[in-house]
Amino acid sequence: MTEPKRAFIKSYGCQMNVYDSERMGAALAADGYEIVDAPDGADLVVLNTCHIREKAAEKVYSELGRLRSLREAKEAEGGRMTLAVAGCVAQAEGAEIRSRQPLVDVVVGPQAYHRLPGMVRRAEAGQPSVDTDFPTEDKFEHLPADRRPARNPTAFLTVQEGCDKFCSFCVVPYTRGAETSRPAARILQEAEALVGRGVREITLLGQNVNAWHGERLPDMGTGLGGLLRRLARIEGLERLRYTTSHPRDMDDDLIAAHAEEPKLMPYLHLPVQAGSDRVLKAMNRRHTAEDYIRLVERIRGVRPDLALSGDFIVGFPGETDADFEATLALVREVRYAQAYSFKYSPRPGTPAADRAAQVPEALMSERLTRLQTLLTEQQRAFQASMLGQRMQVLVEKPGRHPGQMVGRSPWLQPVHFDAPHDTRGHLVAVEIESTATNSLSARLAA
Ligand code: 5AD
Ligand code: SF4
């Protein structure tokens, strides 16, 4: 018996990459690989990269530099470490990666993952390759399903990929390609399989998930609302979430589903990016600040306890002090449960990258600090509002202290509590006893 070959997969960036890494892991496992938690001694290392902000590509090159010594150690033992770069940097840079770092054997874009095992086999035979095609077939159809019991009661499921919105700062339409939706039948099949493996909560993923318009089943409605309502009928599935949404695609049925479908959790990630209409226009967002505020009012009208999350970019080219103040004003009006905020980072090939009026770094930092201070205040206020509340928690894992368990509230907050036995994978009722900025502490409710 020879030992199984070992593969290490490192994921950067968004949840879609986490999902893709799991699927690549399952494909490699079907090809005889054991998936390991560290690169040391691995026969294959896959870096699943992100290109959305900052010097993402640079990070990948320095990681590859660090892997050089591990690869040399492996060679000294008479073995071989194959290096693969996957994800959005692979898509954006393509063959350039191998010119800059000849150690790399395989470059594979996000739409070609089903070809990874074959590419790895060829690389092991001394034949490196680059594949950044956008094939028309659904890569997920060609990736084997994972049949192992789930390690976690929560799982991601990609239902939509790519984006046709072309916000002027964003690389996604270029790295992930045009918007495509998977058929409902496949999604349902995959969701049922996840539940069969012990999953209790599924988060539907897509760069523009609420634009989902895949082939329907006969017994369901249209759009993401119809898909969520259909999935909610799966017995044993307790909770549904979805991310990320564009304000333009929040249709009436999806909003109504938030009121009518108890399994749909009261949490919505709905990025606005900025609060100034001038900036929103320059970003090509196709909505105004007012459109967004009215939309949030409508959703809260049907689901008053909704926790709202968002994304913001400060220092978009041409952003004035007044524009930035408009962002702060929008945040004050909307009130977020939590949010992500970033300094604008010019992405090569996107329309905004070459605009003249780039905002100086120091000013961006100052604006980011002010925005984050406000968002943190709002997050604390939201957390504090949980004190004394009774809620259901989906238990995920043991906590750091003996006897402690950690789960998630309906609003996605981590909740710590003491439990007499391991309640992993169950919904338990707790009462919140104290709150912190990022988590809650509770005791089991009687
Ligand atoms: N610079 C800064 N932030 C960006 N994002 C996307 N592109 C850029 C960029 N060029 C942010 C947006 C998006 C989130 C995923 O990343 O806020 O919603
Ligand atoms: Fe990027 Fe805009 Fe598409 Fe979101 S909606 S992925 S920010 S282009």
mmCIF file of N, CA, C and O and ligand atoms in Angstrom, residues 163 165-167 169-170 172-173 207-208 246 273 285, ligand 2:
data_model
loop_
_atom_site.group_PDB
_atom_site.id
_atom_site.type_symbol
_atom_site.label_atom_id
_atom_site.label_comp_id
_atom_site.label_asym_id
_atom_site.label_seq_id
_atom_site.Cartn_x
_atom_site.Cartn_y
_atom_site.Cartn_z
ATOM 1 N N CYS A 163 -21.276 38.379 -12.813
ATOM 2 C CA CYS A 163 -22.029 39.612 -12.616
ATOM 3 C C CYS A 163 -22.062 40.411 -13.899
ATOM 4 O O CYS A 163 -21.056 40.500 -14.599
ATOM 5 N N LYS A 165 -23.334 43.616 -13.791
ATOM 6 C CA LYS A 165 -23.626 44.987 -13.363
ATOM 7 C C LYS A 165 -22.516 45.973 -13.731
ATOM 8 O O LYS A 165 -22.771 47.139 -13.911
ATOM 9 N N PHE A 166 -21.297 45.520 -13.778
ATOM 10 C CA PHE A 166 -20.170 46.377 -14.141
ATOM 11 C C PHE A 166 -20.086 47.662 -13.318
ATOM 12 O O PHE A 166 -20.010 48.758 -13.881
ATOM 13 N N CYS A 167 -20.113 47.543 -12.014
ATOM 14 C CA CYS A 167 -19.780 48.684 -11.176
ATOM 15 C C CYS A 167 -18.354 49.090 -11.576
ATOM 16 O O CYS A 167 -17.506 48.214 -11.809
ATOM 17 N N PHE A 169 -15.735 50.086 -10.252
ATOM 18 C CA PHE A 169 -14.552 49.777 -9.429
ATOM 19 C C PHE A 169 -14.243 48.284 -9.396
ATOM 20 O O PHE A 169 -13.217 47.873 -8.875
ATOM 21 N N CYS A 170 -15.116 47.447 -9.944
ATOM 22 C CA CYS A 170 -15.112 46.027 -9.563
ATOM 23 C C CYS A 170 -14.567 45.090 -10.639
ATOM 24 O O CYS A 170 -14.907 45.216 -11.818
ATOM 25 N N VAL A 172 -15.081 41.776 -10.604
ATOM 26 C CA VAL A 172 -15.850 40.529 -10.685
ATOM 27 C C VAL A 172 -16.385 40.214 -12.089
ATOM 28 O O VAL A 172 -16.267 39.080 -12.563
ATOM 29 N N PRO A 173 -16.955 41.195 -12.798
ATOM 30 C CA PRO A 173 -17.459 40.855 -14.132
ATOM 31 C C PRO A 173 -16.368 40.332 -15.067
ATOM 32 O O PRO A 173 -16.661 39.609 -16.019
ATOM 33 N N GLN A 207 -22.363 36.130 -6.545
ATOM 34 C CA GLN A 207 -21.891 37.520 -6.520
ATOM 35 C C GLN A 207 -23.079 38.463 -6.606
ATOM 36 O O GLN A 207 -23.023 39.599 -6.166
ATOM 37 N N ASN A 208 -24.136 37.971 -7.216
ATOM 38 C CA ASN A 208 -25.359 38.747 -7.405
ATOM 39 C C ASN A 208 -26.512 37.785 -7.170
ATOM 40 O O ASN A 208 -27.329 37.550 -8.045
ATOM 41 N N HIS A 246 -27.756 42.631 -4.710
ATOM 42 C CA HIS A 246 -27.692 43.982 -5.278
ATOM 43 C C HIS A 246 -29.054 44.644 -5.054
ATOM 44 O O HIS A 246 -30.086 44.004 -5.265
ATOM 45 N N GLN A 273 -22.370 50.782 -0.966
ATOM 46 C CA GLN A 273 -21.058 51.303 -1.395
ATOM 47 C C GLN A 273 -20.828 52.768 -1.045
ATOM 48 O O GLN A 273 -19.730 53.137 -0.645
ATOM 49 N N ARG A 285 -23.689 52.355 -10.178
ATOM 50 C CA ARG A 285 -24.471 51.478 -9.314
ATOM 51 C C ARG A 285 -25.928 51.338 -9.752
ATOM 52 O O ARG A 285 -26.640 50.446 -9.307
HETATM 53 FE FE1 SF4 B 2 -18.908 43.911 -8.484
HETATM 54 FE FE2 SF4 B 2 -20.992 45.608 -8.696
HETATM 55 FE FE3 SF4 B 2 -21.190 43.076 -9.621
HETATM 56 FE FE4 SF4 B 2 -21.089 43.502 -6.963
HETATM 57 S S1 SF4 B 2 -22.719 44.219 -8.379
HETATM 58 S S2 SF4 B 2 -19.935 41.936 -8.126
HETATM 59 S S3 SF4 B 2 -19.718 45.252 -6.853
HETATM 60 S S4 SF4 B 2 -19.833 44.673 -10.406
#
